[in-house]
Short mmCIF file of C-alpha atoms in Angstrom, two decimals:
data_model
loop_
_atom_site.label_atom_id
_atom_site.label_comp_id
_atom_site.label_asym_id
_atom_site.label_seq_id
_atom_site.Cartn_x
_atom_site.Cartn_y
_atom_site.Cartn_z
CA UNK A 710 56.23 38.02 -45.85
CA UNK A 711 53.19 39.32 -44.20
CA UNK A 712 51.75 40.31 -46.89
CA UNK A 713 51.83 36.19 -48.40
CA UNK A 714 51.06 34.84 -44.90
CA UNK A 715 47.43 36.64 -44.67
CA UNK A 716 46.98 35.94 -48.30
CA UNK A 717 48.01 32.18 -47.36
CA UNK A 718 44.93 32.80 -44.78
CA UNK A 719 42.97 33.89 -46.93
CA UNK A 720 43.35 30.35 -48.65
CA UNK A 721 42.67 28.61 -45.88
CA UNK A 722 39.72 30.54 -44.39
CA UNK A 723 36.85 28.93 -46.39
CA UNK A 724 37.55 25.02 -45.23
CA UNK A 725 37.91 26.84 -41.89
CA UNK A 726 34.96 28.30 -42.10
CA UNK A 727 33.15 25.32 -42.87
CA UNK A 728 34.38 23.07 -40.07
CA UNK A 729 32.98 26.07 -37.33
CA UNK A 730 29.66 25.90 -39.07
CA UNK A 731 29.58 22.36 -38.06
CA UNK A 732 31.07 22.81 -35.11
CA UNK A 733 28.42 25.35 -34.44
CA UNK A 734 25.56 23.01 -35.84
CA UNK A 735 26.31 20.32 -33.60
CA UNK A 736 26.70 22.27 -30.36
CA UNK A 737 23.11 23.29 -31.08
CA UNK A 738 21.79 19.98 -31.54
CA UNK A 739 23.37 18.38 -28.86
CA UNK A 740 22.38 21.22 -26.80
CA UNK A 741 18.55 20.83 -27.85
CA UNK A 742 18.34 17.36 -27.52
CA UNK A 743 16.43 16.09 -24.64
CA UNK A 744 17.92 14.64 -21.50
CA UNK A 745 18.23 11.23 -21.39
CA UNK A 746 18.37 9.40 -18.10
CA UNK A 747 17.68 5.32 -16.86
CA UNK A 748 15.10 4.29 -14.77
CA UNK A 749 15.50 1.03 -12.55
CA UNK A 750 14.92 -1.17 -15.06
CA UNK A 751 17.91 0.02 -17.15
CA UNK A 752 15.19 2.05 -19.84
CA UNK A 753 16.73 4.66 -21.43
CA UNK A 754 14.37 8.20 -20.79
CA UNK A 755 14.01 11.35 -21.78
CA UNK A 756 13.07 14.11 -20.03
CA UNK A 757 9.92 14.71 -19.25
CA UNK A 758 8.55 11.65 -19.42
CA UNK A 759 5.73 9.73 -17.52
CA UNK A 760 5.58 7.09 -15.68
CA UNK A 761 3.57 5.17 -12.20
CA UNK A 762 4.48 5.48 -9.18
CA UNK A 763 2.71 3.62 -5.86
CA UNK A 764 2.28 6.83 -3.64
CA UNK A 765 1.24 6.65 0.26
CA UNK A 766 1.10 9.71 2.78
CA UNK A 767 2.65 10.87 5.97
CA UNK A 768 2.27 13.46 8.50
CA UNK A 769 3.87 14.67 11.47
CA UNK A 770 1.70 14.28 14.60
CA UNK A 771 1.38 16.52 17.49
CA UNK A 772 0.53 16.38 21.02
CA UNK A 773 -3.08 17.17 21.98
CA UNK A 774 -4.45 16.77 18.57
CA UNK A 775 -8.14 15.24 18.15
CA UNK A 776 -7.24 11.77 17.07
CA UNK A 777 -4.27 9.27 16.36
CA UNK A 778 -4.67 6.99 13.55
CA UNK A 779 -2.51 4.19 16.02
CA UNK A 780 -4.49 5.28 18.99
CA UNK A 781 -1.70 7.67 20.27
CA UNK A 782 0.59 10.45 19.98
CA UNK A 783 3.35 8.03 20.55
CA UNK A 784 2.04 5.61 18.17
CA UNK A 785 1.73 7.93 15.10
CA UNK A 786 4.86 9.17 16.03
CA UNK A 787 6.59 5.53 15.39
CA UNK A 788 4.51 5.57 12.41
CA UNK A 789 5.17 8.43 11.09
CA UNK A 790 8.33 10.40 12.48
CA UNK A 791 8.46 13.28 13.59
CA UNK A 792 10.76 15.13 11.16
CA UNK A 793 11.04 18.80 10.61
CA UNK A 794 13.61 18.72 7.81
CA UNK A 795 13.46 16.13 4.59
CA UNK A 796 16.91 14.45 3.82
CA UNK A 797 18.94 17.20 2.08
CA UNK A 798 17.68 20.04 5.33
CA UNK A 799 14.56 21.10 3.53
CA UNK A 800 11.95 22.27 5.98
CA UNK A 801 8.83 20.32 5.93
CA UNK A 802 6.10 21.50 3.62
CA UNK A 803 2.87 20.01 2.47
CA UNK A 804 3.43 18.32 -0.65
CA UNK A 805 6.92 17.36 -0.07
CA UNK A 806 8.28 14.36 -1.72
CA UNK A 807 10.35 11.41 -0.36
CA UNK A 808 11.30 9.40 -2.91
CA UNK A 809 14.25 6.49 -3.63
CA UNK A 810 17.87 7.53 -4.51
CA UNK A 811 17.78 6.89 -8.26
CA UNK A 812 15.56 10.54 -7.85
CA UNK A 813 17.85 12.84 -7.10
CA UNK A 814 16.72 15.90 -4.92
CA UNK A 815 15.50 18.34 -6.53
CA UNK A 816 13.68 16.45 -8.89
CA UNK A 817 10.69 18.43 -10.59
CA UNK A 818 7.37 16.01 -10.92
CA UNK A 819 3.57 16.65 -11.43
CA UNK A 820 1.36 14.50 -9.61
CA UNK A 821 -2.39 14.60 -10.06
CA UNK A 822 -4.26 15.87 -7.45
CA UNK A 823 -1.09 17.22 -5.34
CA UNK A 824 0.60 19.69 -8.05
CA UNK A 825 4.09 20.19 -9.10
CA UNK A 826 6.56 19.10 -6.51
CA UNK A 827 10.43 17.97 -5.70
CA UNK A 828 12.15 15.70 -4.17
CA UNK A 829 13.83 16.40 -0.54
CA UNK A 830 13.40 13.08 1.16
CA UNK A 831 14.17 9.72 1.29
CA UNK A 832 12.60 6.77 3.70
CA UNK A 833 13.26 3.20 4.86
CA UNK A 834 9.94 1.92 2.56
CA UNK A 835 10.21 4.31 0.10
CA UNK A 836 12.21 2.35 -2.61
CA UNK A 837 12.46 0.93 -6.25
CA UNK A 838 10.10 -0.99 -7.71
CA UNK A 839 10.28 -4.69 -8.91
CA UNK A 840 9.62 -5.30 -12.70
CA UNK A 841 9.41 -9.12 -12.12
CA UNK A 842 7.01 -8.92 -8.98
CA UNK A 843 4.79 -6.09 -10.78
CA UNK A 844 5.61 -3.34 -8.46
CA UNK A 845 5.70 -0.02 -9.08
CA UNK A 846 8.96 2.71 -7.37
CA UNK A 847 7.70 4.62 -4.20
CA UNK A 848 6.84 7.95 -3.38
CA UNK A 849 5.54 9.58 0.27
CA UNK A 850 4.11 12.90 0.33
CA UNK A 851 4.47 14.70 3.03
CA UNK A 852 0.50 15.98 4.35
CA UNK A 853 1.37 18.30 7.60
CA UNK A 854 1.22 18.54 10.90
CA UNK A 855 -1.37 17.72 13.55
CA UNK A 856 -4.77 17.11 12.80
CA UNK A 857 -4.79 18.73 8.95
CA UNK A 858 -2.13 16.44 8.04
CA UNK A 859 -3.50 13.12 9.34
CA UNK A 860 -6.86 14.19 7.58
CA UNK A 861 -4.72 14.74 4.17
CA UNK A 862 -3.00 11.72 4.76
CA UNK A 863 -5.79 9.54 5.33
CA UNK A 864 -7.54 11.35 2.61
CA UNK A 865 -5.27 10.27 -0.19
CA UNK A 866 -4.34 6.94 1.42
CA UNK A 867 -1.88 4.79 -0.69
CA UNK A 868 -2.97 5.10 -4.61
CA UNK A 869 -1.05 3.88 -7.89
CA UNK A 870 -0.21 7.46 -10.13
CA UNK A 871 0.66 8.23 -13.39
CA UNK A 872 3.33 11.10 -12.47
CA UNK A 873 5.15 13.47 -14.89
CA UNK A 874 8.81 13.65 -14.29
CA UNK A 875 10.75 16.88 -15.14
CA UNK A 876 14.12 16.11 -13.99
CA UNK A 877 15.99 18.83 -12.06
CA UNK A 878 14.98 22.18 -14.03
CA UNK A 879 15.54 25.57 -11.76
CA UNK A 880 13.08 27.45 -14.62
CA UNK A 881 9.87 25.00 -12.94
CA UNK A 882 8.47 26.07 -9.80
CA UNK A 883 6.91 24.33 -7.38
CA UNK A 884 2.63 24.57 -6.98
CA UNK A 885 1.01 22.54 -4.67
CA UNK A 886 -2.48 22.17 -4.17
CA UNK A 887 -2.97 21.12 -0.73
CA UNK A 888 -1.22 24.49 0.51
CA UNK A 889 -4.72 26.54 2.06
CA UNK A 890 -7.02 24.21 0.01
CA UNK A 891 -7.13 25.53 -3.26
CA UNK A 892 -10.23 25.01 -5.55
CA UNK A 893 -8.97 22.26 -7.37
CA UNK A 894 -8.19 20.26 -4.16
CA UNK A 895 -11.67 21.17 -3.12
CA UNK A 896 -12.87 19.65 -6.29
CA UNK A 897 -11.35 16.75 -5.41
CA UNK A 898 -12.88 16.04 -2.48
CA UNK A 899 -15.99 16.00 -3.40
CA UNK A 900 -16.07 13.88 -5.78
CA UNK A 901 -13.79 11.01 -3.87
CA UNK A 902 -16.00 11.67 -0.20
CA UNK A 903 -18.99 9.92 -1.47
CA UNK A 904 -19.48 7.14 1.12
CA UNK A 905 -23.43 6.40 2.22
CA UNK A 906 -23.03 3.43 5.17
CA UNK A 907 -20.59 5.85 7.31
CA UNK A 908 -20.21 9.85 6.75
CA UNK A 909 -16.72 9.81 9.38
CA UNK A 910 -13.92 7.76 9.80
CA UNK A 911 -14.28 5.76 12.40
CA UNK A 912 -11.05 5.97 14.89
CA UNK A 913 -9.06 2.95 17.16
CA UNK A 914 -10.86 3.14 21.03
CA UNK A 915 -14.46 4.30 19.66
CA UNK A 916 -17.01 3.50 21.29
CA UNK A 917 -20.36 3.47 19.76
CA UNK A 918 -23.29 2.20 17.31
CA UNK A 919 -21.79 3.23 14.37
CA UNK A 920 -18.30 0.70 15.61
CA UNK A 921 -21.36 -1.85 16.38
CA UNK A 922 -22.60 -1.46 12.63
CA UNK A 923 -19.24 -1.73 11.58
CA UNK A 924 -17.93 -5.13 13.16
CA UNK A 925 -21.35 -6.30 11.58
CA UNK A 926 -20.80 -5.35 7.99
CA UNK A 927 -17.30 -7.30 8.64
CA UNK A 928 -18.78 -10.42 10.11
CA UNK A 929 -21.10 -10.35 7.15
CA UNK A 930 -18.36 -10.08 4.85
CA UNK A 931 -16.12 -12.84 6.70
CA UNK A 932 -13.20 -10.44 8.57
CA UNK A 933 -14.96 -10.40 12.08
CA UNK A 934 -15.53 -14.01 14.07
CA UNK A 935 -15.36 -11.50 17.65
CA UNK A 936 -18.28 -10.62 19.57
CA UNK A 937 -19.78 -7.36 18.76
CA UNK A 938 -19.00 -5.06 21.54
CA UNK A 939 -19.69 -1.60 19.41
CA UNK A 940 -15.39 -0.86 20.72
CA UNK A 941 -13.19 -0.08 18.50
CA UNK A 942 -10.10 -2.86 19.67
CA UNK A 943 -7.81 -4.50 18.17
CA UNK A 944 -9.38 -7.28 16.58
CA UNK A 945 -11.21 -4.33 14.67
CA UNK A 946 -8.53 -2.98 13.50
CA UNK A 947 -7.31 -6.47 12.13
CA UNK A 948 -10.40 -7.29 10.40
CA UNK A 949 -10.48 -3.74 9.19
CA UNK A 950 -6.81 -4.01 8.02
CA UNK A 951 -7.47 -7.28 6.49
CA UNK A 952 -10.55 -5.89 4.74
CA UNK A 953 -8.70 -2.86 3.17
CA UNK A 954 -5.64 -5.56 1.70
CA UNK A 955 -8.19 -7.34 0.38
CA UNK A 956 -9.82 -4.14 -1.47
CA UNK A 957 -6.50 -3.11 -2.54
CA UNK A 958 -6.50 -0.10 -0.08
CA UNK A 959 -3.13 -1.19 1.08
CA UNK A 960 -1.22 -3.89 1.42
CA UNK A 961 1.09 -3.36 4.61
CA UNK A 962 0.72 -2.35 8.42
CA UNK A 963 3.42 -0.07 8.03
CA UNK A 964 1.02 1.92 5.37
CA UNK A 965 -0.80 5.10 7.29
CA UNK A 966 -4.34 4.10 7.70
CA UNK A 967 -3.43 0.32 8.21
CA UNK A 968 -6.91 -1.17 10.45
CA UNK A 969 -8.45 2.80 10.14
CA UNK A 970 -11.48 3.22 8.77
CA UNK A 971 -10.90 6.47 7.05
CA UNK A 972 -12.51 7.88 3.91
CA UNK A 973 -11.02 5.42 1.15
CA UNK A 974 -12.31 2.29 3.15
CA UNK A 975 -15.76 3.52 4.16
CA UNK A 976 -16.00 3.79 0.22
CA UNK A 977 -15.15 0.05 -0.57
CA UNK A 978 -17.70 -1.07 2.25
CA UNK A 979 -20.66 0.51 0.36
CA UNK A 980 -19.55 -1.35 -2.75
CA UNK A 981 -19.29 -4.33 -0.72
CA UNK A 982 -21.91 -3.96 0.81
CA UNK A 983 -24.54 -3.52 -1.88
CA UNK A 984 -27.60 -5.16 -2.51
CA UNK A 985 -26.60 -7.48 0.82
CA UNK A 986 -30.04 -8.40 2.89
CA UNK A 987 -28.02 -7.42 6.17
CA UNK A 988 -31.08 -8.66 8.49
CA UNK A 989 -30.63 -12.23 7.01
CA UNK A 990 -26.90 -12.23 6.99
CA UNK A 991 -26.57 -11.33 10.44
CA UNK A 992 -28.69 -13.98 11.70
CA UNK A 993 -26.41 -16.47 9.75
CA UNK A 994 -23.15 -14.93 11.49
CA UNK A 995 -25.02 -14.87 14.92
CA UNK A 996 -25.47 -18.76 13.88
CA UNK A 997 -21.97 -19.21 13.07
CA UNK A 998 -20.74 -17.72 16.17
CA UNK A 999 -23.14 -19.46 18.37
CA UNK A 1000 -21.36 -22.82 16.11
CA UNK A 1001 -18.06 -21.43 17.05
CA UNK A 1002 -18.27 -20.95 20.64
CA UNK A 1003 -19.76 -24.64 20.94
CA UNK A 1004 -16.82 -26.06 18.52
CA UNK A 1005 -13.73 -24.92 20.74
CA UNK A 1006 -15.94 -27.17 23.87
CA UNK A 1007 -15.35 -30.73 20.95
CA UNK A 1008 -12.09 -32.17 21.52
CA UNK A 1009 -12.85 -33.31 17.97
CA UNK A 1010 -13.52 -29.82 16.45
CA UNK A 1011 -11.06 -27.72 18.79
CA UNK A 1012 -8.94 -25.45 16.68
CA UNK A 1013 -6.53 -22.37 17.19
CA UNK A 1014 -7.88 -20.16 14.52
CA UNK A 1015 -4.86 -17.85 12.76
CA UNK A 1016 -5.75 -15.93 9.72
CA UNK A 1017 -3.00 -14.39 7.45
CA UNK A 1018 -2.10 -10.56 7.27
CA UNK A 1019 0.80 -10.16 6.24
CA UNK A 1020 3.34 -11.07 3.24
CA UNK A 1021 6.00 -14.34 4.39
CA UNK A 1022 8.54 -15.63 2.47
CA UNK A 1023 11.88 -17.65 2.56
CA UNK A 1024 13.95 -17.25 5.18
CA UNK A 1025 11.47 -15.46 7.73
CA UNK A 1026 10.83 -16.88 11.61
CA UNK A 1027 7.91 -16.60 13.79
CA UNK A 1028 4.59 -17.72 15.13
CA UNK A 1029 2.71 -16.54 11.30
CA UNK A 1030 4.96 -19.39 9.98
CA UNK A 1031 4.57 -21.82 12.50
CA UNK A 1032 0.68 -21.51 11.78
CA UNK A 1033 1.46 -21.68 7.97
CA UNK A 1034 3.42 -24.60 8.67
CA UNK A 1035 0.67 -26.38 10.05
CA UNK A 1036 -1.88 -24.75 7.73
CA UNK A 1037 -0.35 -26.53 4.78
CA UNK A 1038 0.50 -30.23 7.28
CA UNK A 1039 -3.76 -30.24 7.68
CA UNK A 1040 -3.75 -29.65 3.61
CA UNK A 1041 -1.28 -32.79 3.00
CA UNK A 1042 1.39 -30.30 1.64
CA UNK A 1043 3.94 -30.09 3.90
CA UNK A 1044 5.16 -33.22 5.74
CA UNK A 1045 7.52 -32.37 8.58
CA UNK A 1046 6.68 -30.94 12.09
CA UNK A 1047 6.55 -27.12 12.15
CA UNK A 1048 9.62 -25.36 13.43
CA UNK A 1049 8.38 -21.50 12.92
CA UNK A 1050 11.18 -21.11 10.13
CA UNK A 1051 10.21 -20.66 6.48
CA UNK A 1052 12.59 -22.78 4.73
CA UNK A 1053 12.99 -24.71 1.43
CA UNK A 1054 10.40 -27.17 2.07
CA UNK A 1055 7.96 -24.65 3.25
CA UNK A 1056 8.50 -22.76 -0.40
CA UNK A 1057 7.87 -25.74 -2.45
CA UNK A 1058 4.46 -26.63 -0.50
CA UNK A 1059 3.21 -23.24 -1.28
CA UNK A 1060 4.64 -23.27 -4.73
CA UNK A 1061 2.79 -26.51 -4.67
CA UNK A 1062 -0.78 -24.93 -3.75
CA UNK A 1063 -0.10 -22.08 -5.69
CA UNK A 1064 0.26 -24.51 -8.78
CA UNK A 1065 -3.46 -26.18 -7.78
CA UNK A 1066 -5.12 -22.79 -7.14
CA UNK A 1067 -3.90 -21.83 -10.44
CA UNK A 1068 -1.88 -18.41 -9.39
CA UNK A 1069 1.63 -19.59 -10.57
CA UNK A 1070 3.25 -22.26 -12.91
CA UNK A 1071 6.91 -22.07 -12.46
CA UNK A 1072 8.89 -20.70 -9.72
CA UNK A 1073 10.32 -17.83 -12.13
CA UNK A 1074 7.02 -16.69 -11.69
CA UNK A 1075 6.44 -13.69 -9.31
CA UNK A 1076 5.55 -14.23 -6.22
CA UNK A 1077 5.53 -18.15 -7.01
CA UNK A 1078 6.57 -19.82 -3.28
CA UNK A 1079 5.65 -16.88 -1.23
CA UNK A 1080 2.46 -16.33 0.71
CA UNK A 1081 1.44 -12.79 -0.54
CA UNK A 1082 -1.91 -11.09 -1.15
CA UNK A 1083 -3.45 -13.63 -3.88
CA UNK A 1084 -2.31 -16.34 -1.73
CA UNK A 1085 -3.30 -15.45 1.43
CA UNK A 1086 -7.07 -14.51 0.44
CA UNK A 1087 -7.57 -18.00 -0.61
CA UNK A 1088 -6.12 -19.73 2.15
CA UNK A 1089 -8.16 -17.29 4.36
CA UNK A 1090 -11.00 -18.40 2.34
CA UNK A 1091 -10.33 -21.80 3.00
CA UNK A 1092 -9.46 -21.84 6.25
CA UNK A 1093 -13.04 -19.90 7.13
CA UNK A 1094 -14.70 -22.59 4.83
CA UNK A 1095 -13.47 -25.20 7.41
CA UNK A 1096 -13.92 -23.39 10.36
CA UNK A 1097 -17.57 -22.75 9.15
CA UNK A 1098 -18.27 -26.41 8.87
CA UNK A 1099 -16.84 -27.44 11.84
CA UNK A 1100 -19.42 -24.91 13.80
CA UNK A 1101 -22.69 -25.95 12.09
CA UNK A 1102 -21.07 -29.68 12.84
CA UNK A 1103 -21.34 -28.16 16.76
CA UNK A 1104 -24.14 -26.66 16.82
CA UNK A 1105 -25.99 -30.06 14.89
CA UNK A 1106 -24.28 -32.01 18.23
CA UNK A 1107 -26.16 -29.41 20.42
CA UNK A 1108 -29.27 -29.56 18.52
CA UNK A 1109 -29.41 -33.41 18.80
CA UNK A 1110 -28.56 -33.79 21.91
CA UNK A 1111 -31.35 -31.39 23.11
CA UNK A 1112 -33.85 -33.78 21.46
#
């Protein structure tokens, strides 16, 4: 009985044989296929793949270091933190990633110009982009402490990256770049720190010609209606902030750098400034602000002046949409009294200008009823239009009545 029951195996052995050769094929397959994974917009991906990522910096400031980019230890500290560990207990490192949850730590990625890194953090801002309103997920990198990491930081600003994502693979190892300065960092450098008008940043509470020069370049260029003092304050720092949106340097307060004028913005004022006759410009500004002091002493001409920084929507309260409110009343676009509350009505009159200035055409649109950046620069540019003509109007009243 033995004997027939192998030989009955025997049979059976080649069809068995056949099915674990299969068996065997298809465990390789599956276990050489690639990793497949989705990103926020539902993609399907496969490891590695690439893809852009908006990526700021932070750093972690201490006390007695050489500057603040808010002024203060305290400041930076709001700014900034003042974490030792990332999310999942890592100790701090330079290069260190926060990024949002759909990463999960330990997440391998190349990024130009910082190395190979992973994920160990997370943060309030640092979140998932927005396919519809063209933004891109967030990264933060993590720069140092003290005054080496607010240089880093400031150095690489807030810049949109093509990064290459491994996924979480054990057999890639981590190599930054900013680690001791390594040559390719240093290469780097020099080719991004090219600025002519100012060679160093220029810091909140300066004092000084080259803070003179600078409130003059931004009265030129419309982001400065202050006397120039040659002190750093904080109408500086708003007409540097408002400057640096504009340039696409950054687009939020809560951005490191926000109203400093570090490396990436003394850059964008020498292409602004180029081929500008600065003599003749300034004595038009001087004009202007002559114009402007005599306006505010008209009954006629008086005006609050409020320009725009920052991004207002539905639903938000405040004194930025209490101005907006009456912004769009003196354009014939919104006819109630302003309340300070951006409701329905407010939505439609922007949707409304929006329409005229030619940014939007529907309200599916992105960014269609909201004031954000493309918005707000032409409003600005409107508003300073108007504000313009009112002070040559003043200063024509002064000139005639002196004759």
């Amino acid at each position: 009985m033995k004997k027939n029951t192998i030989i009955k195996d025997h049979r059976a052995i080649k069809p068995l044989l056949a099915a674990l050769i299969l068996e065997v094929i298809s465990l390789l397959i599956f276990i050489n296929q690639p990793t497949v994974v989705s990103n926020a917009a539902g993609e399907s991906l496969a490891y590695p793949y690439t893809q852009i990522f908006t990526i700021s910096a932070y750093y972690s400031p201490l006390e007695g270091q050489g500057h603040y980019v808010t002024g203060t230890y305290d400041g930076d500290i709001r700014l900034n933190g003042n974490g030792t560990n990332g999310a999942d207990g890592t100790p701090v490192y330079p290069g260190m990633v926060a990024a949002p949850s759909i990463y999960e730590f330990e997440t391998k990625m190349y990024i130009p110009g910082i190395g190979i890194v992973a994920v160990h953090d997370r943060g309030g801002a640092i979140v998932s982009g927005d396919a519809e309103e063209g933004t891109y997920d967030r990264l933060d990198i993590w720069m140092g402490y003290g005054d080496i990491g607010l240089e880093r930081a400031l150095n690489w600003g807030v810049r949109d990256v093509e990064v290459t994502i491994y996924g979480i693979d054990d057999t890639i190892e981590e190599e930054i770049y900013l680690e001791g300065y390594s040559d390719a960092e240093k290469f780097v450098k020099t080719v991004v720190i090219t600025p002519d008008l100012f060679s160093e940043d220029l810091w909140y509470g300066d004092n000084g010609d080259d803070i003179k020069r600078l409130q003059e370049y931004l009265a030129i260029l419309g982001y400065y209606n202050s006397k120039i003092t040659g002190y750093y304050d904080d109408t500086t720092m708003s007409a540097v902030f408002n400057f640096q949106v504009d340039r696409g340097i950054l687009d939020d307060w809560e951005d490191l750098g926000a109203g400093h004028f570090g490396i990436n913005t003394r850059f964008a004022m020498d292409k602004s400034m180029e081929g500008v006759d600065v003599e003749a410009e300034l004595t038009e500004v001087n004009l202007l602000n002559e114009g402007l002091a005599l306006m505010q002493t008209y009954p006629d001409l008086y005006e609050e002046i409020h320009y725009f920084t920052d991004y207002i929507e539905r639903g938000d309260r405040g004194e930025d949409v209490y101005a907006l409110q009456t912004e769009l009343n003196n354009l014939g676009y919104l006819m109630l009294e302003p309340t300070g509350y951006y409701g329905e009505m407010t939505e439609h009159a922007i949707f409304k200008l929006q329409q005229r200035w030619g940014l939007v055409e529907t309200m599916d649109d992105p960014g269609a009823g909201a004031l954000g950046p493309n918005t707000r620069i032409i409003l600005n540019e409107v508003i300073g239009a108007r504000i313009d003509t009112k002070s040559y109007m003043a200063l024509k009243r002064e000139d005639d009545s002196t004759q």
